[in-house]
Every structure is written in structure tokens, then in C-alpha cells.
XYZ file of C-alpha atoms in Angstrom:
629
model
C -43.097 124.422 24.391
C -40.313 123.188 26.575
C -42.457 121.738 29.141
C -44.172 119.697 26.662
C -41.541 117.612 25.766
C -40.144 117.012 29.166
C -43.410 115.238 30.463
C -42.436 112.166 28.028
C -38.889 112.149 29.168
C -40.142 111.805 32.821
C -42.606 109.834 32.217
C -39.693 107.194 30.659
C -37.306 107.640 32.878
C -39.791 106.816 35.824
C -40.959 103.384 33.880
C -37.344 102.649 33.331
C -36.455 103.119 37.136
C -38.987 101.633 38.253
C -38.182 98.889 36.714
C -35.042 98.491 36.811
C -34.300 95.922 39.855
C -36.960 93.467 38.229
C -34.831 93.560 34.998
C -31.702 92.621 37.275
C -32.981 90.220 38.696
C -34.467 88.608 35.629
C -30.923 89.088 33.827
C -29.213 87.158 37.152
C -31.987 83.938 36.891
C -31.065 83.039 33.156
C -27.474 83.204 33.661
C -27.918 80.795 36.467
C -30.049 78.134 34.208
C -27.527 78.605 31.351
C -24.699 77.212 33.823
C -26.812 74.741 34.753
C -27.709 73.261 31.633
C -24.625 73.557 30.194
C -23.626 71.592 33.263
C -26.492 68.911 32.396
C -25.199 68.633 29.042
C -21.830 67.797 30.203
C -22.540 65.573 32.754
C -24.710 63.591 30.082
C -21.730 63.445 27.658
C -19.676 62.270 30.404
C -21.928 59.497 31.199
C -21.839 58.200 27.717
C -18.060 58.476 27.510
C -17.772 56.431 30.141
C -20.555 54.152 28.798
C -19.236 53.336 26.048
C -15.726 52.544 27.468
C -17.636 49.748 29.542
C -17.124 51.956 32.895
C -21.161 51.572 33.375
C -20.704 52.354 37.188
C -19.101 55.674 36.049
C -21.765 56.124 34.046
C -24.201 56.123 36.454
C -22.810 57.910 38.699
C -22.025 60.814 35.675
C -26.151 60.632 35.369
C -27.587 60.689 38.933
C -25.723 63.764 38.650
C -27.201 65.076 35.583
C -30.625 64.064 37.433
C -29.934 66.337 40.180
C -29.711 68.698 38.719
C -33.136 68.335 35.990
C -35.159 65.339 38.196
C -37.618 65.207 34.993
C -35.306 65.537 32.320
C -36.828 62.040 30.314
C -33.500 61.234 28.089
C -31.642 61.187 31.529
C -34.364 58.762 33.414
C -33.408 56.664 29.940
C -29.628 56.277 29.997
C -29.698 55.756 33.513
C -32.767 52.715 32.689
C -30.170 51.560 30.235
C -27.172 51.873 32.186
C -28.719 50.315 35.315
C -29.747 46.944 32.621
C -26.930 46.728 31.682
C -25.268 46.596 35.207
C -28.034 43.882 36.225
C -27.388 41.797 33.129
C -23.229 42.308 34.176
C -24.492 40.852 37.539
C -26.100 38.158 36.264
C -23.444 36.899 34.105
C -20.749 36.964 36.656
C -23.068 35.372 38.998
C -23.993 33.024 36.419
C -19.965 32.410 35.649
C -19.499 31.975 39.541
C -22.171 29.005 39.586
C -20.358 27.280 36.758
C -17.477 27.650 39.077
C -18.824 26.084 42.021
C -19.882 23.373 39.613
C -17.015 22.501 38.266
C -17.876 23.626 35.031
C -14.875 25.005 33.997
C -15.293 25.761 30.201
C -18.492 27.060 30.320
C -17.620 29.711 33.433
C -14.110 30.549 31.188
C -16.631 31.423 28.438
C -18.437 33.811 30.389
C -15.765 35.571 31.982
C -13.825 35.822 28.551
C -17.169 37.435 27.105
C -17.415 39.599 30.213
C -13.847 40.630 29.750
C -14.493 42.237 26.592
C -17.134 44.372 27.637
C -15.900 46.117 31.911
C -13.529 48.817 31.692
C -10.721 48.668 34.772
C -12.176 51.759 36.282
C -15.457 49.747 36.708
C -13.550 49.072 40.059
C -16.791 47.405 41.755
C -17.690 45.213 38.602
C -13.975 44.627 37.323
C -12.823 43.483 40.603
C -15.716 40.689 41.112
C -14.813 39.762 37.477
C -10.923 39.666 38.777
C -12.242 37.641 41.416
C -13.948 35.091 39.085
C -10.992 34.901 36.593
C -8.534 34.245 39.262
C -10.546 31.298 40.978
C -11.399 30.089 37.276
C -7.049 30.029 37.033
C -7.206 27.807 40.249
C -9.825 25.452 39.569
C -8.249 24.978 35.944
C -4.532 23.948 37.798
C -6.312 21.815 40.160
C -8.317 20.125 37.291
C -5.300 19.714 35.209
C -2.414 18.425 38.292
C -5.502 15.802 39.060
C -5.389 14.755 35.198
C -1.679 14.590 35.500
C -2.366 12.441 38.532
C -4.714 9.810 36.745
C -2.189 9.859 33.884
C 0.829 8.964 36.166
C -1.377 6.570 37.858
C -2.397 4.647 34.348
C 1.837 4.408 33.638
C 2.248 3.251 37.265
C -0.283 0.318 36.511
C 1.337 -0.549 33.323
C 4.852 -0.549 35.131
C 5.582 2.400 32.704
C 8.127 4.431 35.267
C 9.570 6.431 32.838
C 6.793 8.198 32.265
C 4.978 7.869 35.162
C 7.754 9.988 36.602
C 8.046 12.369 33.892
C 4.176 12.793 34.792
C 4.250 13.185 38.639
C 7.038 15.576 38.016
C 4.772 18.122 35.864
C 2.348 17.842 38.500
C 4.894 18.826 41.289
C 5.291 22.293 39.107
C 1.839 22.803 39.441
C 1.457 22.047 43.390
C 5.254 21.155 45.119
C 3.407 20.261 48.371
C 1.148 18.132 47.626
C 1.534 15.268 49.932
C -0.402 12.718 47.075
C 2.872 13.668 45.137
C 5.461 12.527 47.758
C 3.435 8.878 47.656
C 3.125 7.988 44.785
C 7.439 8.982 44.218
C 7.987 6.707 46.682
C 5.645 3.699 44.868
C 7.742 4.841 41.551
C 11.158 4.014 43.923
C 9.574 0.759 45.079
C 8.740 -0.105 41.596
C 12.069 0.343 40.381
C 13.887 -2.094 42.913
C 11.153 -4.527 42.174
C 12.308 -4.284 38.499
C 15.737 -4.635 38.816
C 15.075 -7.288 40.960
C 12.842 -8.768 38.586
C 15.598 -8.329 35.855
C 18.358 -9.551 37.822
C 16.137 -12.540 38.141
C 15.306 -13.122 34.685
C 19.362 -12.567 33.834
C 20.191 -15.272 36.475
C 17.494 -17.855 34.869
C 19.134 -17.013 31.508
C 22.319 -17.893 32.133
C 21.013 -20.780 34.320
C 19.437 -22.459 31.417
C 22.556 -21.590 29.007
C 24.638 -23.841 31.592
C 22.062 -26.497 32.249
C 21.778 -27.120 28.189
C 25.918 -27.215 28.093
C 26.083 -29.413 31.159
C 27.680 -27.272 33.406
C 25.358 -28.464 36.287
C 26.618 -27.082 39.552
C 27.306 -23.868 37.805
C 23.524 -23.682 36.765
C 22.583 -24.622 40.148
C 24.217 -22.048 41.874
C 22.242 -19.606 39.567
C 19.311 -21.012 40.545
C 19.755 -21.052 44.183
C 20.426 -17.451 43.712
C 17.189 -16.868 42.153
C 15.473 -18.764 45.092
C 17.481 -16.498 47.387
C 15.686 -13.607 45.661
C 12.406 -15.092 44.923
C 11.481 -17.715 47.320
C 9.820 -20.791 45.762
C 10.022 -19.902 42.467
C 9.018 -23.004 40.633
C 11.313 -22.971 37.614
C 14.354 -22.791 40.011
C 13.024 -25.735 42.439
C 12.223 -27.455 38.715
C 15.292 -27.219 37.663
C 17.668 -28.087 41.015
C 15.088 -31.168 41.288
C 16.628 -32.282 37.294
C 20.093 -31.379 38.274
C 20.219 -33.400 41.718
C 19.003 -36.219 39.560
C 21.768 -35.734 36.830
C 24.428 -36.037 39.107
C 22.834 -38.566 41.008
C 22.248 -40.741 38.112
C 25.566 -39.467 36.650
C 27.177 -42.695 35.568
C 24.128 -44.251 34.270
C 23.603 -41.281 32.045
C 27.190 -41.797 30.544
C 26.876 -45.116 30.181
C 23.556 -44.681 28.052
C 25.460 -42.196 26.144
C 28.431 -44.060 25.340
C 26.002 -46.835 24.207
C 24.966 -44.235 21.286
C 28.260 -43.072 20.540
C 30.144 -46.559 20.001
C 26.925 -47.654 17.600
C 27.082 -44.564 15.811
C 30.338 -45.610 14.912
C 30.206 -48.632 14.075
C 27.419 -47.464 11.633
C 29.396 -44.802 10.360
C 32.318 -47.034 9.190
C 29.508 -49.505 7.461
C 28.432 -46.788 5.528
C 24.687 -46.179 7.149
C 24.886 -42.493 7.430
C 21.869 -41.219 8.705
C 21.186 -43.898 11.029
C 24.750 -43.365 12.216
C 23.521 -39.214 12.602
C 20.640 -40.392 14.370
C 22.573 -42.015 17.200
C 25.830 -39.104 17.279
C 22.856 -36.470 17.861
C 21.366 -38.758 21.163
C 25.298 -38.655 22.559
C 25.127 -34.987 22.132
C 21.287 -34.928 23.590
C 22.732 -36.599 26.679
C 26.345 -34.737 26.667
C 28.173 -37.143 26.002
C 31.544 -37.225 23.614
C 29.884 -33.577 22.145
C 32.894 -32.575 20.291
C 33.782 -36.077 18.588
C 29.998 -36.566 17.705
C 29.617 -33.342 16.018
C 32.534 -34.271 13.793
C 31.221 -37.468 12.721
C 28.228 -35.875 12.123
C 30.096 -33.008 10.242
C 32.118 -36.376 8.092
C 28.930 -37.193 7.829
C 27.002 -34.399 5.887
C 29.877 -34.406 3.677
C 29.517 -37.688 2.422
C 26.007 -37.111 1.774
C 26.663 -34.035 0.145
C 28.780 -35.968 -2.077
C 26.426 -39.074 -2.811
C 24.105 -36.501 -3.677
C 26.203 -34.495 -6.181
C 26.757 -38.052 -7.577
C 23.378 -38.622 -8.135
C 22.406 -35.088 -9.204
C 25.095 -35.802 -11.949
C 23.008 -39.088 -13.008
C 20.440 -37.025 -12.902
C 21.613 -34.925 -15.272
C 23.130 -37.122 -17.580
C 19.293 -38.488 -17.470
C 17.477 -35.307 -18.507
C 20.001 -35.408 -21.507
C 19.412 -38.051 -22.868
C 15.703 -37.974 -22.303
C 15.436 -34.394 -24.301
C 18.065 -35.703 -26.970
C 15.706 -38.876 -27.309
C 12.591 -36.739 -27.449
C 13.719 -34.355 -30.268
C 15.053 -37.215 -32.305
C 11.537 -38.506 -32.260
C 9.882 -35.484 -32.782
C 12.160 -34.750 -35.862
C 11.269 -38.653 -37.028
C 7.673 -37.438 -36.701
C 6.844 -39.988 -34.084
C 4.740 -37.762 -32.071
C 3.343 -39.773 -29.429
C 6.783 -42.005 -28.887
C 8.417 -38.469 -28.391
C 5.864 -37.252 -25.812
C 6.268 -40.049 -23.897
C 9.816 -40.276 -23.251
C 9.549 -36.041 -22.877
C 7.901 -36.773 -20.161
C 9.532 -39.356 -18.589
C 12.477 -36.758 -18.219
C 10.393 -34.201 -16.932
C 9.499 -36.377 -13.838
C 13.377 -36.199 -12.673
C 12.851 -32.268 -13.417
C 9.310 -30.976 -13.141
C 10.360 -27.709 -13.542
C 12.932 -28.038 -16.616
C 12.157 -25.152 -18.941
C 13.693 -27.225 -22.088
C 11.569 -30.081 -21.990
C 8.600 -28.936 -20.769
C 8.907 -26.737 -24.444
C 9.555 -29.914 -26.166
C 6.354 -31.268 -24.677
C 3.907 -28.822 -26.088
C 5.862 -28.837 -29.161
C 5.397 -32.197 -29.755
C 2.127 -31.979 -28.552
C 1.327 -29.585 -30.765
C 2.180 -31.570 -33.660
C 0.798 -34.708 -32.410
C -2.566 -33.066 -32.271
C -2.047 -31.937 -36.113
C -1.201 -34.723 -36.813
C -4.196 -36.961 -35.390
C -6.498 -33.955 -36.790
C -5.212 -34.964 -40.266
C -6.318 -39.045 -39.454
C -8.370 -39.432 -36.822
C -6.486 -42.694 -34.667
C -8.452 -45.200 -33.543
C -6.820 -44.650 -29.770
C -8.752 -41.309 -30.080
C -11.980 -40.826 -28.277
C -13.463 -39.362 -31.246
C -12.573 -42.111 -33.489
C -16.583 -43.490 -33.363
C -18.009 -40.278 -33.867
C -15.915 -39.399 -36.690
C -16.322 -42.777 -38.235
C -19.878 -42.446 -38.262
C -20.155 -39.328 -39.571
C -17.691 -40.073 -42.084
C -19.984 -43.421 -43.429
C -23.678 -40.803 -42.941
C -21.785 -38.293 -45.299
C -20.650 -41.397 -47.687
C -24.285 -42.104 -47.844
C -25.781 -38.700 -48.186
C -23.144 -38.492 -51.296
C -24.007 -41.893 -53.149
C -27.995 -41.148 -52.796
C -27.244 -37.537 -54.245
C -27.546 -35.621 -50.959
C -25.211 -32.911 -51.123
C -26.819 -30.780 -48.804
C -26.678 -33.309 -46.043
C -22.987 -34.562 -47.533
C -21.249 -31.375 -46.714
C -23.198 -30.908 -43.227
C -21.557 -34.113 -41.807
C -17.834 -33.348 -43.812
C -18.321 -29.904 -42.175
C -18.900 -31.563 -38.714
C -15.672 -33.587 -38.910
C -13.932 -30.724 -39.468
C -15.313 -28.706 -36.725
C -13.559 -30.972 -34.584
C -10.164 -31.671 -36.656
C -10.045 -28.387 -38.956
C -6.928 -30.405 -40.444
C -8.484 -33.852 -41.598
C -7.489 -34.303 -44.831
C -10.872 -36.910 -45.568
C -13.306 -34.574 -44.558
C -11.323 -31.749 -46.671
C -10.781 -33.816 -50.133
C -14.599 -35.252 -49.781
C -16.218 -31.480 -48.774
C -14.514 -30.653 -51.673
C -15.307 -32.918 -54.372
C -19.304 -32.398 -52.979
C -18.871 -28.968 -53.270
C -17.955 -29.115 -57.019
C -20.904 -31.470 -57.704
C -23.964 -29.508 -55.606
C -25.906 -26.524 -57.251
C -23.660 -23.927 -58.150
C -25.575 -21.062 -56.069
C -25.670 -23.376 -53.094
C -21.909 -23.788 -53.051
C -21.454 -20.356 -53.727
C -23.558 -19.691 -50.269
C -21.190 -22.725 -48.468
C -18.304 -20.891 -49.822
C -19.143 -16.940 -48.636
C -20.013 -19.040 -45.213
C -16.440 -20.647 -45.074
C -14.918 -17.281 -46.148
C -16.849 -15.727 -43.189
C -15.713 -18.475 -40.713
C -11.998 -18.221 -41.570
C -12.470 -13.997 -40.853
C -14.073 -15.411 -37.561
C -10.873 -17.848 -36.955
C -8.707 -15.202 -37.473
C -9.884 -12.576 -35.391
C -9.570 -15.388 -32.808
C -5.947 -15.600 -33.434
C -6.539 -18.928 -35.286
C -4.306 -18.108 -38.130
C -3.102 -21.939 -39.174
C -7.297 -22.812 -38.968
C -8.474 -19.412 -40.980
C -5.999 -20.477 -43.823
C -6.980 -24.104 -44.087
C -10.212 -23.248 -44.289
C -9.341 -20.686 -46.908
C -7.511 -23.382 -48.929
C -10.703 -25.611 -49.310
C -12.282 -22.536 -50.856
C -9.633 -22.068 -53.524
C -9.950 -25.757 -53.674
C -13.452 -25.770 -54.754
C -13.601 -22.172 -56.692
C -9.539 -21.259 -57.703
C -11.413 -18.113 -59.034
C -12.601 -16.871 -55.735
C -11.307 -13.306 -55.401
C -12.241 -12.320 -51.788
C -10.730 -16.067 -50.203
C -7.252 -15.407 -52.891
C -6.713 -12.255 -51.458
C -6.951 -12.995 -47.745
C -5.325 -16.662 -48.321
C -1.706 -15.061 -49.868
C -2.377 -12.186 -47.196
C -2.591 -14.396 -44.557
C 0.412 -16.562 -45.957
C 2.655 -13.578 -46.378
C 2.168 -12.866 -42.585
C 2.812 -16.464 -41.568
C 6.039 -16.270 -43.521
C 7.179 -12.768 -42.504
C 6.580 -13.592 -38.802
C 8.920 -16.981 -38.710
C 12.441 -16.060 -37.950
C 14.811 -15.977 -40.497
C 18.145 -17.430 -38.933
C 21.229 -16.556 -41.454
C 24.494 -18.357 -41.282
C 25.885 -15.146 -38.943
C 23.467 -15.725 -36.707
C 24.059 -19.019 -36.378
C 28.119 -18.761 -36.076
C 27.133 -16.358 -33.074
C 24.666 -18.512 -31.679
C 27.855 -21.449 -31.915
C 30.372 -18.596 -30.303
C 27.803 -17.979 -27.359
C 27.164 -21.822 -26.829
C 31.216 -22.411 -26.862
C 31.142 -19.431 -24.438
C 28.218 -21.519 -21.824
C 30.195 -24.714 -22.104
C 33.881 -23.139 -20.812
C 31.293 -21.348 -17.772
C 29.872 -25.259 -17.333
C 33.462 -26.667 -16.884
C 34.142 -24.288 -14.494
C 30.647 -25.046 -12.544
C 29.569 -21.442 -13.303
C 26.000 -22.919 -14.211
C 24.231 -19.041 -13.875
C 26.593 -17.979 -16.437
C 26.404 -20.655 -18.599
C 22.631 -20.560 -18.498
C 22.720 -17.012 -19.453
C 24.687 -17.913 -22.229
C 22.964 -20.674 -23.623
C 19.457 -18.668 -23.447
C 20.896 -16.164 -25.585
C 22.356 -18.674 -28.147
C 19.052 -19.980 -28.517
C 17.074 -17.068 -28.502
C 18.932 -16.243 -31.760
C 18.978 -19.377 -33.103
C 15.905 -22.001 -31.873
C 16.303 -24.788 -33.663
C 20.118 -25.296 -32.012
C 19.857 -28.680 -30.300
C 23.195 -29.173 -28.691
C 22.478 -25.682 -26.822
C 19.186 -26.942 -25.667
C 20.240 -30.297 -23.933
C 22.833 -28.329 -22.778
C 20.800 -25.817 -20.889
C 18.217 -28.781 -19.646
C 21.360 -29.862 -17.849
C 22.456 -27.171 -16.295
C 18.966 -26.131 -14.832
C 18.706 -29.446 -13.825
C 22.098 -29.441 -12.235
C 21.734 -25.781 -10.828
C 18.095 -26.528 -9.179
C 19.378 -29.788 -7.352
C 22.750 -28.202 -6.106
C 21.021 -25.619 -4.275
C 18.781 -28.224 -2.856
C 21.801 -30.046 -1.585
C 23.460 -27.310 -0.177
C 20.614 -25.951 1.554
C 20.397 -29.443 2.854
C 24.014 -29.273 4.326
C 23.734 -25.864 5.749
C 20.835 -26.608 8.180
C 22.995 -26.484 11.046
C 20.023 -24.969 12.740
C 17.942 -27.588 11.620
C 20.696 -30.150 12.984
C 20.427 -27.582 16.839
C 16.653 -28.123 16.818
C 16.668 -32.005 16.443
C 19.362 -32.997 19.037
C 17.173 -30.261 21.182
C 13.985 -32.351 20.507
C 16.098 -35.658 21.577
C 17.219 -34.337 24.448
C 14.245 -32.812 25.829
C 12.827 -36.005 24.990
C 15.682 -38.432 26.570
C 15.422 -36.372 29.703
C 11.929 -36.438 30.001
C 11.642 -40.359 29.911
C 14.610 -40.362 32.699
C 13.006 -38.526 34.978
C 9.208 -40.400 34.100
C 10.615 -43.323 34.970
C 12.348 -41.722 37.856
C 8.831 -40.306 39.313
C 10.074 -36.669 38.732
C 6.637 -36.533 36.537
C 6.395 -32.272 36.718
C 10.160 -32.452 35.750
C 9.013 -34.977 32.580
C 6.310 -32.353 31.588
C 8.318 -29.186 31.393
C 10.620 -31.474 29.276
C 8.479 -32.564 27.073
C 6.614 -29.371 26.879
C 9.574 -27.513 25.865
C 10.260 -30.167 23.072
C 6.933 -29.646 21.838
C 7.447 -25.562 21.378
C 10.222 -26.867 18.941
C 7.127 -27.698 16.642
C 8.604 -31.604 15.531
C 7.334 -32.365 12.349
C 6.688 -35.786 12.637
C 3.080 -35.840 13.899
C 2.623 -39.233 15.386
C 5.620 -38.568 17.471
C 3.650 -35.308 18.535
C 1.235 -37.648 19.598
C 3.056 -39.783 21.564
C 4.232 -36.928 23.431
C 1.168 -35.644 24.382
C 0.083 -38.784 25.506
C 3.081 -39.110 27.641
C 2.597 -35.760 29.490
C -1.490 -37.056 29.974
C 0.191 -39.755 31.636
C 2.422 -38.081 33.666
C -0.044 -35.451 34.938
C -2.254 -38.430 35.920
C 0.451 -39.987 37.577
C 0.959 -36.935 39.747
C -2.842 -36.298 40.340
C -2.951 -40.078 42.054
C 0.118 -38.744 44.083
C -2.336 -36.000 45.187
């Protein structure tokens, strides 16, 4: 019984021992693949780690690795596909950024490497030292682009003789490259430049005060100016130009006094005869030619003060003038003679186009002439014919029984004068006699025409034409009510002046006359407009305030007249420039007698035909020096 269970037993323990190194074996093999693998794995993640920080050389590296150790493992063959793209493509672009480089193509390489910046990781030593590379040269060819823009910009001052900023330029530059011998050039142009300008301005101060002496007569002090400038500027021909007039002024020294003493003496006698701006004419040639300055610019002074005074006389006149003319005119007006009115109204208003009182007057009283000629036609009007003859067709048309016709031509007259009273007491009387339904329609028509005038603003019209309704048909409700609505608006609208008014209109117009006495004309003025704006119809305030415009307007006049002491400069200028340039014409100094009487003409003389003549004297003179060759 025993032995049969022990065969199993045996039997087992045989099997297990005889297998038992395969089983070791077996159990050593798949721990050695486990390490392995896990080893794979790692290597894998490692690589993608790195991927994804941009270290694609890492990468790579990380998954050769991984191949090693599986040579077909497919996702490896992938990422390494993948990694090794994306290295090319680096490649490519940095290559690509390098051409733009050696093209000069700054921006577009600066693009790349910015882009390629964004995507290598440091510790892609290989790749992210090239890309150093790249950015570095891109730094250099961007401060070499930029110190030769600096360069061109300095230049473009130096051209325009803008040194300032020419060196402020060139100095920027120097920060970028100190050495650079282009720099050390062009500093010594800028110092060049500079001593040419001061030269230049010490020249142009020297001419300055040259020409300052030369116009005061200081001769030998201007010509020591000039010879300065010639020391300077060799053959300068404004300095040679004016020496030349100078050696002729002293040369012809006494001849020059003599002429201006001969201007002088008649100026004076002139003077004392009472011929004032003849005796002017001849002080301001003595000062043209220098002589007796002082004493001719105080006769000339006397001078503008006696004119200023015959002037205030006459502006007085004047005055008076305008007075009388307005009080004239009103007295007419209020006389009803229209037309005698108008006339003398505007006989003051040539003294004083601009008088604000009786230019009023005159479309007052032209106002009321034309009402007045509306009412009978005159026969000095131009419509006198016309209305004539229609008044004799309507005449006819009535006598035959032709109403119709009648009131057509009445109707016509009025068209043109709304105011004639014969047209108005015949339409009427027609009117009454025609068929009662026609005038009814010629009625509603004339009540429509006044609504028509008075939307217009034709208020006087619209109510006369109202009144030759109510003439005709006193009954008519429609033309009654507008009529007294139309008068009540008339009569609201005129100003109502009551006796306190007027005492303060009086108090204001006292007020204006003390400012008058005391020649405070803006004052009085002020006061006077007032006094009439609250009462119109005061006359004494009016004439009052025509004279002081008047007066006011023609003072300024006459002292803007005396105060043109630059005015006065300018003409002795123009004589003297002119003076000198015949002396020296007749001398043969012919450029000297062209820059004289080219300067006279940049005055700008008003008097054209003596423009003319002076062009036609420097033709002459240029001519003259053309035959000297």
C-alpha cells in the first residue's frame, strides 16, 4: 500500500528536477526584457521631454538610444522621422536667415531668427549656437546699416550748411563706431564750415554797417568797412561798387554841396512864400544829397504843421458844410419838397460819402418822393406816357360801358404806383357801376393780393389795396377785419416818444455837445446816437452828429497824413538813390547808376511814369556799358 503512493511522488519530484535549470533560466530571460523595456520606455519619454522643450538634438539622441535597444520598434523609427524634420526644417531656416544676411536683407533675416528664437532650447548647443551666430551678425549688420543712415543724414545737414545738427548727427554715429576714419573727415569739414560762416557773418556785419555810414555820409568810415570786407573776400563786387561811389563823392565833394545848397536856399525861399509842398520837395533833395540835414528836417517838420493846420481849417469848413446841407435837406423834406431836398442831401454827401446822417435823410426823402410821384405820376417820370395812355384807354373803356376792360387798365396803373390816387378814385367808381358778381370776384382778387403784399412785407401796399375794397363794398367783412388789423399793427409798431423821453434825449444831446467842445468827438458821437435812438425825430442832435463824423473821419485822415514819417524816409530815399544815380551816369560810373537806381526801384515809387523813366535809364546805362565792352 505504501509503495503505491510513493511511485507518484517520484515520479514528480524527477519531472520537477529535471526541470528545474530550464525554469531558471526562463525566470532570468524575462527579468532581463522587463529592464529593458522599461528602459525603452524611458528613454522615449525622455526624448519627448526634450522635444517639446525645443532641445530636438537631445531628442534624438534620447531616441537612437531607445532604437538600440528595440531596432524595429515603429513609434521610435517615427519620433526620430519627426525629430530629424524638424532639425532639417531648423536648418533650413537659419540657412535661409543667413542668406538674407549676406543680402542685406536685414528685416526679413531678423524675422526669421526672432521666429527661430521661439522655438531652440539653449541646450540645443549645436542648433542654438548657429542661431547665436546669426543673431549676433544680424546685431552688426543692423549698427552698420543704421551709423551709414546717420552718415547720409549728417551729410544732407552738411549740404544745407545745417552744422548744428550735422554735428549732433556725426556724433551719434561716433557711439556706434569711434574709429571710423569717415567720422574724423567729415568733423573736420563741420570745423571748416564753421570758420567759413563766421567769416561769412563777419562779412555781412561789416557790409551792414558799411551801408548804415554810406546813407549818413560818413564816407571814409564806410570805406574802411569795405576795404575790410575786400581784405576778407577778395573782389567782392558790392565793396569795389561801393569804394568806386565813395571816391567819386569826395572827389566831386564841392560840386555835390553846391547842388545841395542850391535846394536848400529855394526851399526857403518857398517856405516863407507860403508854397509848402513845393518847398518839402526841395528840403527832402538837400537831405537826399546830405546837405544842411538837420535844418531841412525842421522846415520840413514847420512844414507838416502848417499843413496840418490848413487842413483842420478846411475840415472845419467842411463841417460847417455838411450842416448846413442836412439842416437844408430836412427843412425841405418837412416842406414836402421831395426832390429839392434830395438834391441838396446829396450835395452834402459828396463832402462825406460815408456820413451816416445824411445818407438816412436820403432814403427818407426818397422814400417819400417815390410816394409821392406814385400818388401823381410827374411828367419828368419815365412812366409818365405809359400811364397817360392807359389812363385815356381806361377813360374810354368807361364812357363806351366797358367795365371789364376799365378796371384792367386802372388796375395796371396801379401795379406800377399802388398809391395813385386817379387810378384808385376811377377803379373805384367802375367798380360800383359793373355787375355786382363781377365786382364781387375783383374784390375777393384784391383781398387775395393784399394777403400776397403782406406776406411780402408790403404792409403800406396790402392796406391801400385793402382801402379800395372798403371803398367799393364798406360791408366787406373779410377786407374790415384785416384792414383795422393791419392798421392796429402799423400804429403799435411806430414809437411812441413821451415828453420824458424827450427831456432825456435833450439831457444826452447837452451831454454830446460839452464832449464836442472839448474835441472828444467818440464820446460825443456816442452820446448823440443814444439821444436819437430814443427820440428820432430830434433834429439839432442829428446835424450835430453829421458833424462830428464828418469832423472825426477827416481828423484821422490828417493825422495819419502827418505821422508818415516813414513815408517822408522812403521819399528822400527814392531822391537820393535817384540824385546819385544821375551823378554817377553822367560821370560814366554806369554799374554804380544801376545799383542806384535799382535800389530806388525796390522802394516800389508810386508814381508809375517815373517807374518808367527809371527803367529806361538803367536800359541805357547797361547799353552804355555793353559798348564799353
Amino acid at each position: 500500500m505504501e509503495r503505491k503512493h510513493q511511485i507518484p511522488i517520484i515520479i514528480f519530484l524527477s519531472i520537477f528536477l529535471l526541470n528545474l535549470p530550464f525554469s531558471s533560466v526562463n525566470a532570468g530571460k524575462t527579468s532581463y526584457q522587463k529592464k529593458e523595456r522599461q528602459k525603452l520606455e524611458q528613454y522615449i519619454e525622455e526624448g519627448k521631454a526634450l522635444y517639446e522643450k525645443g532641445n530636438y538634438q537631445g531628442a534624438l539622441e534620447k531616441w537612437t538610444e531607445a532604437l538600440k535597444i528595440d531596432p524595429w520598434n515603429s513609434e521610435v523609427k517615427n519620433l526620430i522621422d519627426d525629430v530629424l524634420k524638424k532639425i532639417s526644417n531648423f536648418s533650413d531656416e537659419l540657412n535661409r536667415g543667413f542668406n538674407y544676411l549676406d543680402n542685406n536683407e536685414l528685416d526679413k533675416a531678423k524675422k526669421i531668427f526672432d521666429k527661430l528664437s521661439k522655438e531652440i532650447n539653449p541646450e540645443d548647443k549645436k542648433n542654438y549656437e548657429l542661431l547665436v551666430k546669426g543673431i549676433t551678425l544680424l546685431k552688426e549688420a543692423e549698427k552698420k546699416k543704421e551709423f551709414e543712415n546717420l552718415l547720409k543724414k549728417g551729410d544732407s545737414y552738411l549740404n544745407k550748411k545745417e552744422i548744428d545738427l550735422a554735428e549732433e548727427t556725426f556724433n551719434e554715429a561716433q557711439k556706434l563706431f569711434p574709429t571710423d576714419e569717415r567720422l574724423a573727415k567729415r568733423f573736420q569739414k563741420i570745423e571748416k564750415i564753421k570758420e567759413e560762416i563766421k567769416k561769412e557773418e563777419r562779412i555781412a556785419q561789416l557790409k551792414s554797417r558799411a551801408r548804415e555810414l554810406f546813407d549818413q555820409n560818413k564816407f571814409q568810415e564806410s570805406k574802411a568797412r569795405w576795404e575790410e570786407v575786400l581784405s576778407l573776400k577778395p573782389g567782392d563786387e558790392e565793396a569795389m561798387l561801393y569804394i568806386s561811389k565813395i571816391n567819386f563823392k569826395e572827389k566831386e565833394k564841392e560840386r555835390i554841396l553846391a547842388l545841395g545848397k542850391s535846394y536848400f536856399d529855394t526851399g526857403v525861399n518857398l517856405y516863407k512864400q507860403g508854397r509848402y509842398n513845393e518847398a518839402m520837395d526841395q528840403f527832402e533833395n538837400s537831405i537826399a544829397v546830405g546837405y544842411q540835414i538837420e535844418a531841412s528836417q525842421k522846415y520840413i517838420d514847420s512844414i507838416k504843421e502848417k499843413l496840418f493846420e490848413i487842413e483842420k481849417k478846411k475840415n472845419e469848413d467842411r463841417v460847417e458844410k455838411i450842416a448846413k446841407y442836412l439842416k437844408e435837406g430836412i427843412k425841405l423834406y418837412n416842406l414836402n419838397k421831395f426832390r429839392e431836398a434830395l438834391k441838396v442831401l446829396n450835395d452834402g454827401l459828396k463832402l462825406d460819402p460815408d456820413n451816416t446822417q445824411v445818407k438816412e435823410y436820403i432814403v427818407i426823402v426818397s422814400i417819400a418822393l417815390k410816394r409821392q410821384e406814385e400818388k401823381r405820376v410827374p411828367m419828368t417820370s419815365p412812366f409818365y406816357p405809359l400811364v397817360e395812355n392807359l389812363k385815356r384807354l381806361a377813360k374810354n373803356a368807361y364812357e363806351k360801358g366797358n367795365y371789364t376792360d376799365a378796371i384792367k387798365y386802372y388796375e395796371e396803373i396801379l401795379l406800377i404806383f399802388p398809391f395813385n390816387e386817379y387810378a384808385k378814385l376811377n377803379l373805384t367808381k367802375v367798380l360800383k357801376k359793373t355787375d355786382p358778381e363781377l365786382a364781387s370776384d375783383i374784390l375777393s382778387n384784391m383781398i387775395k393780393e393784399a394777403e400776397d403784399l403782406l406776406c411780402k412785407g408790403k404792409k403800406r401796399e396790402s392796406l391801400e389795396k385793402l382801402k379800395t375794397v372798403l371803398d367799393v363794398d364798406p360791408n366787406n367783412k373779410k377786407a374790415g377785419l384785416l384792414y383795422r388789423k393791419l392798421k392796429s399793427e402799423m400804429e403799435a409798431s411806430k414809437k411812441i416818444v413821451t415828453r420824458d423821453m424827450i427831456n432825456r434825449a435833450k439831457q444826452l444831446y447837452n451831454q454830446g455837445v460839452e464832449f464836442y467842445k472839448k474835441e472828444d468827438l467818440k464820446d460825443a458821437i456816442s452820446k448823440w446816437k443814444e439821444a436819437i435812438s430814443i427820440y428820432p425825430d430830434f433834429v439839432e442832435a442829428r446835424i450835430s452828429l453829421a458833424k462830428a463824423e464828418t469832423k472825426l473821419r477827416n481828423l484821422k485822415l490828417i493825422e495819419a497824413g502827418k505821422g508818415q514819417a516813414e513815408s517822408e524816409s522812403i521819399s528822400i530815399a527814392i531822391k537820393r538813390h535817384y540824385i546819385d544815380g544821375l551823378n554817377y551816369y553822367m560821370s560814366g560810373l554806369y554799374k554804380e547808376a544801376i545799383s542806384e537806381w535799382k535800389e530806388l526801384l525796390k522802394l516800389n515809387p508810386e508814381d508809375e511814369s517815373f517807374k518808367k523813366r527809371i527803367y529806361q535809364n538803367i536800359k541805357r546805362a547797361e547799353q552804355r556799358l555793353e559798348m564799353r565792352g
